GROMACS .gro file of C-alpha atoms in nm:
model
  296
    1MET     CA    1   1.396  -2.371   1.867
    2THR     CA    2   1.236  -2.113   1.642
    3ALA     CA    3   1.080  -1.935   1.941
    4LEU     CA    4   1.414  -1.942   2.123
    5LEU     CA    5   1.600  -1.798   1.825
    6LYS     CA    6   1.338  -1.527   1.790
    7LYS     CA    7   1.377  -1.435   2.157
    8ILE     CA    8   1.756  -1.424   2.124
    9ARG     CA    9   1.728  -1.204   1.814
   10HIS     CA   10   1.489  -0.970   1.994
   11LEU     CA   11   1.726  -0.945   2.292
   12VAL     CA   12   2.022  -0.863   2.067
   13GLU     CA   13   1.820  -0.603   1.876
   14ALA     CA   14   1.695  -0.448   2.198
   15GLY     CA   15   2.044  -0.435   2.346
   16PHE     CA   16   2.172  -0.251   2.040
   17VAL     CA   17   1.881  -0.005   2.039
   18TRP     CA   18   1.911   0.069   2.413
   19ILE     CA   19   2.286   0.129   2.381
   20ALA     CA   20   2.223   0.362   2.086
   21PHE     CA   21   1.960   0.552   2.287
   22ILE     CA   22   2.196   0.599   2.583
   23PHE     CA   23   2.472   0.714   2.349
   24PHE     CA   24   2.258   0.963   2.154
   25HIS     CA   25   2.054   1.088   2.450
   26TYR     CA   26   2.304   1.102   2.738
   27LEU     CA   27   2.660   1.099   2.598
   28LEU     CA   28   2.650   1.333   2.299
   29PRO     CA   29   2.554   1.701   2.282
   30PHE     CA   30   2.229   1.754   2.093
   31SER     CA   31   2.381   1.898   1.774
   32ALA     CA   32   2.652   1.631   1.759
   33SER     CA   33   2.393   1.357   1.818
   34VAL     CA   34   2.177   1.473   1.528
   35ALA     CA   35   2.474   1.527   1.295
   36LEU     CA   36   2.601   1.176   1.368
   37GLY     CA   37   2.255   1.031   1.308
   38GLY     CA   38   2.245   1.200   0.967
   39TRP     CA   39   2.594   1.076   0.880
   40ILE     CA   40   2.506   0.717   0.971
   41GLY     CA   41   2.188   0.742   0.766
   42ARG     CA   42   2.369   0.873   0.458
   43LYS     CA   43   2.646   0.615   0.474
   44ALA     CA   44   2.450   0.303   0.569
   45GLY     CA   45   2.094   0.357   0.447
   46PRO     CA   46   2.149   0.355   0.068
   47HIS     CA   47   2.315   0.012   0.093
   48LEU     CA   48   2.024  -0.152   0.273
   49PRO     CA   49   1.803  -0.381   0.059
   50ARG     CA   50   1.498  -0.169   0.139
   51SER     CA   51   1.655   0.121  -0.048
   52ASN     CA   52   1.590  -0.068  -0.372
   53ARG     CA   53   1.218  -0.036  -0.302
   54ALA     CA   54   1.266   0.338  -0.247
   55ARG     CA   55   1.441   0.367  -0.585
   56SER     CA   56   1.163   0.169  -0.753
   57ASN     CA   57   0.890   0.382  -0.592
   58LEU     CA   58   1.064   0.703  -0.693
   59LYS     CA   59   1.110   0.583  -1.051
   60LYS     CA   60   0.741   0.494  -1.081
   61CYS     CA   61   0.618   0.817  -0.925
   62PHE     CA   62   0.867   1.046  -1.101
   63PRO     CA   63   0.964   0.879  -1.430
   64GLU     CA   64   1.130   1.202  -1.545
   65LEU     CA   65   1.404   1.177  -1.280
   66THR     CA   66   1.747   1.052  -1.378
   67PRO     CA   67   1.918   0.771  -1.182
   68VAL     CA   68   2.154   1.030  -1.033
   69GLU     CA   69   1.861   1.242  -0.913
   70ILE     CA   70   1.689   0.939  -0.765
   71GLU     CA   71   2.005   0.838  -0.580
   72ARG     CA   72   2.038   1.190  -0.440
   73ILE     CA   73   1.686   1.170  -0.301
   74VAL     CA   74   1.757   0.827  -0.148
   75ILE     CA   75   2.074   0.954   0.023
   76ASP     CA   76   1.896   1.265   0.153
   77MET     CA   77   1.600   1.053   0.266
   78TRP     CA   78   1.831   0.844   0.484
   79ASP     CA   79   2.004   1.158   0.612
   80ASN     CA   80   1.665   1.289   0.726
   81TYR     CA   81   1.572   0.954   0.880
   82GLY     CA   82   1.905   0.926   1.064
   83ARG     CA   83   1.865   1.276   1.206
   84LEU     CA   84   1.505   1.198   1.297
   85ALA     CA   85   1.614   0.890   1.495
   86ALA     CA   86   1.857   1.101   1.700
   87GLU     CA   87   1.594   1.373   1.748
   88TYR     CA   88   1.344   1.111   1.859
   89ALA     CA   89   1.569   1.043   2.156
   90ASN     CA   90   1.613   1.415   2.229
   91PRO     CA   91   1.281   1.603   2.214
   92ASP     CA   92   1.409   1.834   2.490
   93GLY     CA   93   1.628   1.987   2.220
   94PHE     CA   94   1.309   2.147   2.087
   95TRP     CA   95   1.078   2.191   2.388
   96ASP     CA   96   1.176   2.195   2.755
   97GLY     CA   97   0.828   2.261   2.892
   98GLU     CA   98   0.869   2.637   2.871
   99THR     CA   99   1.056   2.736   2.554
  100LEU     CA  100   1.012   2.615   2.197
  101ARG     CA  101   1.343   2.598   2.012
  102ASN     CA  102   1.439   2.534   1.649
  103ILE     CA  103   1.074   2.518   1.539
  104GLU     CA  104   0.914   2.792   1.332
  105VAL     CA  105   0.535   2.772   1.353
  106THR     CA  106   0.305   2.894   1.076
  107GLY     CA  107  -0.073   2.906   1.105
  108ILE     CA  108  -0.079   2.901   1.485
  109GLU     CA  109  -0.414   3.085   1.467
  110ASN     CA  110  -0.562   2.780   1.294
  111LEU     CA  111  -0.441   2.556   1.575
  112LYS     CA  112  -0.572   2.788   1.847
  113HIS     CA  113  -0.915   2.808   1.687
  114PHE     CA  114  -0.915   2.429   1.651
  115GLN     CA  115  -0.832   2.399   2.020
  116GLU     CA  116  -1.094   2.647   2.135
  117ASP     CA  117  -1.391   2.574   1.906
  118GLY     CA  118  -1.556   2.344   2.163
  119LYS     CA  119  -1.549   2.042   1.931
  120PRO     CA  120  -1.340   1.724   1.926
  121GLY     CA  121  -1.104   1.707   1.632
  122ILE     CA  122  -0.834   1.522   1.443
  123ILE     CA  123  -0.509   1.673   1.325
  124PHE     CA  124  -0.374   1.466   1.039
  125THR     CA  125  -0.023   1.460   0.903
  126ALA     CA  126   0.227   1.241   0.720
  127HIS     CA  127   0.571   1.093   0.783
  128THR     CA  128   0.748   1.404   0.653
  129GLY     CA  129   1.026   1.607   0.815
  130ASN     CA  130   0.988   1.506   1.178
  131TRP     CA  131   0.623   1.471   1.276
  132GLN     CA  132   0.710   1.491   1.648
  133MET     CA  133   0.755   1.864   1.594
  134ILE     CA  134   0.378   1.896   1.550
  135THR     CA  135   0.297   1.770   1.899
  136LEU     CA  136   0.576   1.982   2.048
  137ALA     CA  137   0.448   2.294   1.871
  138ALA     CA  138   0.100   2.218   2.006
  139GLN     CA  139   0.236   2.174   2.359
  140SER     CA  140   0.390   2.521   2.339
  141ILE     CA  141   0.039   2.673   2.349
  142GLY     CA  142  -0.086   2.428   2.613
  143PHE     CA  143  -0.254   2.194   2.365
  144ASP     CA  144  -0.187   1.829   2.457
  145LEU     CA  145  -0.266   1.594   2.169
  146THR     CA  146  -0.321   1.220   2.181
  147GLN     CA  147  -0.126   1.030   1.915
  148MET     CA  148  -0.185   0.688   1.767
  149TYR     CA  149   0.121   0.470   1.821
  150ARG     CA  150   0.212   0.153   1.636
  151PRO     CA  151   0.396  -0.088   1.871
  152ALA     CA  152   0.730  -0.228   1.760
  153ASN     CA  153   0.735  -0.602   1.684
  154ASN     CA  154   1.016  -0.646   1.936
  155PRO     CA  155   0.861  -0.606   2.285
  156TRP     CA  156   1.187  -0.485   2.446
  157VAL     CA  157   1.242  -0.231   2.170
  158ASP     CA  158   0.879  -0.129   2.206
  159GLN     CA  159   0.937  -0.038   2.573
  160LEU     CA  160   1.205   0.209   2.466
  161MET     CA  161   1.009   0.342   2.168
  162LEU     CA  162   0.705   0.407   2.386
  163ARG     CA  163   0.927   0.580   2.642
  164CYS     CA  164   1.070   0.805   2.368
  165GLN     CA  165   0.722   0.866   2.231
  166LYS     CA  166   0.599   0.985   2.569
  167LEU     CA  167   0.887   1.232   2.593
  168ALA     CA  168   0.712   1.428   2.319
  169VAL     CA  169   0.350   1.309   2.343
  170LYS     CA  170   0.174   1.294   2.678
  171ASN     CA  171  -0.112   1.073   2.564
  172VAL     CA  172  -0.079   0.767   2.341
  173ILE     CA  173  -0.331   0.526   2.189
  174THR     CA  174  -0.182   0.201   2.068
  175LYS     CA  175  -0.271   0.082   1.719
  176SER     CA  176  -0.443  -0.245   1.804
  177LYS     CA  177  -0.782  -0.408   1.768
  178LYS     CA  178  -0.921  -0.175   2.034
  179GLY     CA  179  -0.737   0.131   1.901
  180PRO     CA  180  -1.031   0.261   1.690
  181LYS     CA  181  -1.267   0.223   1.988
  182ASP     CA  182  -1.024   0.412   2.211
  183LEU     CA  183  -0.999   0.687   1.951
  184LEU     CA  184  -1.376   0.711   1.920
  185SER     CA  185  -1.412   0.730   2.299
  186LEU     CA  186  -1.151   1.006   2.309
  187LEU     CA  187  -1.335   1.210   2.048
  188ARG     CA  188  -1.669   1.161   2.220
  189ARG     CA  189  -1.509   1.314   2.531
  190GLY     CA  190  -1.432   1.622   2.322
  191ASP     CA  191  -1.055   1.563   2.298
  192HIS     CA  192  -0.816   1.591   2.003
  193ALA     CA  193  -0.588   1.338   1.833
  194LEU     CA  194  -0.298   1.343   1.589
  195LEU     CA  195  -0.306   1.075   1.318
  196LEU     CA  196  -0.047   0.990   1.053
  197VAL     CA  197  -0.249   0.889   0.750
  198ASP     CA  198   0.003   0.815   0.475
  199GLN     CA  199   0.088   0.448   0.539
  200LYS     CA  200  -0.044   0.148   0.348
  201MET     CA  201  -0.326  -0.033   0.521
  202GLY     CA  202  -0.432  -0.396   0.491
  203GLU     CA  203  -0.788  -0.265   0.507
  204GLY     CA  204  -0.917   0.049   0.344
  205ILE     CA  205  -1.010   0.163  -0.003
  206SER     CA  206  -0.806   0.225  -0.314
  207VAL     CA  207  -0.743   0.596  -0.360
  208PRO     CA  208  -0.483   0.762  -0.586
  209PHE     CA  209  -0.171   0.890  -0.414
  210LEU     CA  210   0.098   1.054  -0.628
  211GLY     CA  211  -0.085   0.926  -0.933
  212ARG     CA  212  -0.095   0.558  -0.831
  213ASN     CA  213  -0.364   0.362  -0.651
  214ALA     CA  214  -0.290   0.317  -0.282
  215MET     CA  215  -0.488   0.140  -0.011
  216THR     CA  216  -0.593   0.421   0.219
  217ALA     CA  217  -0.728   0.395   0.573
  218LYS     CA  218  -1.091   0.504   0.605
  219GLY     CA  219  -1.084   0.602   0.973
  220VAL     CA  220  -1.018   0.973   0.936
  221ALA     CA  221  -1.290   1.010   0.669
  222ARG     CA  222  -1.533   0.801   0.873
  223MET     CA  223  -1.480   1.026   1.176
  224TYR     CA  224  -1.548   1.334   0.965
  225LEU     CA  225  -1.859   1.196   0.795
  226ASN     CA  226  -2.011   1.001   1.085
  227GLN     CA  227  -1.906   1.209   1.386
  228ASN     CA  228  -1.888   1.555   1.224
  229CYS     CA  229  -1.529   1.567   1.345
  230PRO     CA  230  -1.323   1.859   1.207
  231LEU     CA  231  -0.995   1.770   1.033
  232LEU     CA  232  -0.692   1.999   1.056
  233PRO     CA  233  -0.393   1.934   0.826
  234ALA     CA  234  -0.047   1.983   0.981
  235ARG     CA  235   0.291   1.954   0.812
  236SER     CA  236   0.647   1.929   0.940
  237GLU     CA  237   0.937   2.040   0.715
  238ARG     CA  238   1.307   2.019   0.791
  239LEU     CA  239   1.452   2.353   0.683
  240HIS     CA  240   1.814   2.268   0.763
  241ASP     CA  241   2.000   2.064   1.024
  242SER     CA  242   1.753   2.038   1.317
  243HIS     CA  243   1.551   2.347   1.231
  244PHE     CA  244   1.189   2.291   1.131
  245ARG     CA  245   0.881   2.466   1.011
  246VAL     CA  246   0.546   2.335   1.133
  247THR     CA  247   0.244   2.454   0.937
  248PHE     CA  248  -0.111   2.427   1.068
  249TYR     CA  249  -0.349   2.471   0.776
  250PRO     CA  250  -0.715   2.574   0.795
  251PRO     CA  251  -0.953   2.283   0.860
  252ILE     CA  252  -1.055   2.073   0.562
  253GLU     CA  253  -1.360   2.208   0.381
  254PHE     CA  254  -1.572   1.931   0.237
  255THR     CA  255  -1.942   1.905   0.150
  256PRO     CA  256  -2.091   1.554   0.148
  257ARG     CA  257  -2.324   1.473  -0.142
  258GLY     CA  258  -2.522   1.197   0.027
  259ASP     CA  259  -2.351   0.889  -0.119
  260HIS     CA  260  -2.148   0.766   0.178
  261GLN     CA  261  -1.897   0.556  -0.019
  262GLN     CA  262  -1.839   0.824  -0.279
  263ASP     CA  263  -1.812   1.091  -0.012
  264MET     CA  264  -1.550   0.883   0.168
  265TYR     CA  265  -1.354   0.834  -0.154
  266ARG     CA  266  -1.367   1.204  -0.242
  267LEU     CA  267  -1.257   1.313   0.105
  268LEU     CA  268  -0.967   1.066   0.114
  269LEU     CA  269  -0.865   1.178  -0.235
  270LYS     CA  270  -0.857   1.537  -0.110
  271ILE     CA  271  -0.635   1.433   0.182
  272ASN     CA  272  -0.405   1.216  -0.034
  273THR     CA  273  -0.370   1.499  -0.286
  274MET     CA  274  -0.263   1.743  -0.015
  275ILE     CA  275  -0.007   1.503   0.130
  276GLY     CA  276   0.117   1.423  -0.220
  277GLU     CA  277   0.185   1.792  -0.276
  278TRP     CA  278   0.395   1.798   0.041
  279VAL     CA  279   0.594   1.497  -0.080
  280ILE     CA  280   0.649   1.644  -0.427
  281GLU     CA  281   0.780   1.967  -0.274
  282ARG     CA  282   1.027   1.788  -0.044
  283PRO     CA  283   1.063   1.428  -0.170
  284CYS     CA  284   1.373   1.355   0.038
  285GLN     CA  285   1.177   1.410   0.361
  286TRP     CA  286   0.929   1.128   0.304
  287LEU     CA  287   1.014   0.763   0.372
  288TRP     CA  288   0.998   0.588   0.034
  289VAL     CA  289   1.089   0.239   0.156
  290HIS     CA  290   0.733   0.120   0.238
  291ARG     CA  291   0.502  -0.074   0.007
  292ARG     CA  292   0.265   0.219  -0.014
  293TRP     CA  293   0.104   0.136  -0.346
  294ILE     CA  294  -0.103  -0.156  -0.465
  295ASP     CA  295   0.144  -0.229  -0.747
  296SER     CA  296   0.462  -0.194  -0.535
   0.00000   0.00000   0.00000
């Protein structure tokens, strides 16, 4: 009975998600779709139980904030996430294969050099703004990135999510047991990947993030130290409505000292510190609802 109920729940969830996709992608104009997504996020998100975790995380990271300020960030966080969901279904609103729209790109010279240096590489980013904008900005100069993709728990929802993902990203590696091997094979072929490195991992090492210890995935540091794989930071910021700035920073500069474990810790601390600065600057554009920290 449990398996049957789970299947029924998955079917109901999938039906709702597919209807929402059809509505936001086919029935509404782009601007109206995104505005509605933001409105739904603002109205519904703060009342979800997971928002309590966001409030707790914000209070621990920014003890100087008042309850009113924290609530404002939570509301704006859900507004961003609601808009992002609508944009996820409409990447052609930003890139139609020929013209890049609503995305201001800074540091494009860093991306071009990264593309043309003859080496494999990893672009790393975080769940800020709308990270899809990074792959679209790269496509605008003919740079097709491979992105790691975490499958949805619901297999029918996953079919749609993967379809939406491939509207913006031509090549996808699924986060699975063989995902790291696929990524390593890709890099050995001289290709490039985009990784989001700000989520909590069951495996990893404890590294400070926003002043609190957080389990941090080692993969990106391992690739740098073991494979001499350059790392390029990239950031997406929502400026207003569905207008973004994507910044490609210079590659990470890091000199190993010979102690592999300490080198890995120091490199991951450098990465976490950079992402933390992005979050501090625009806290409402990061998703605070996850159990990112060891004590959360």
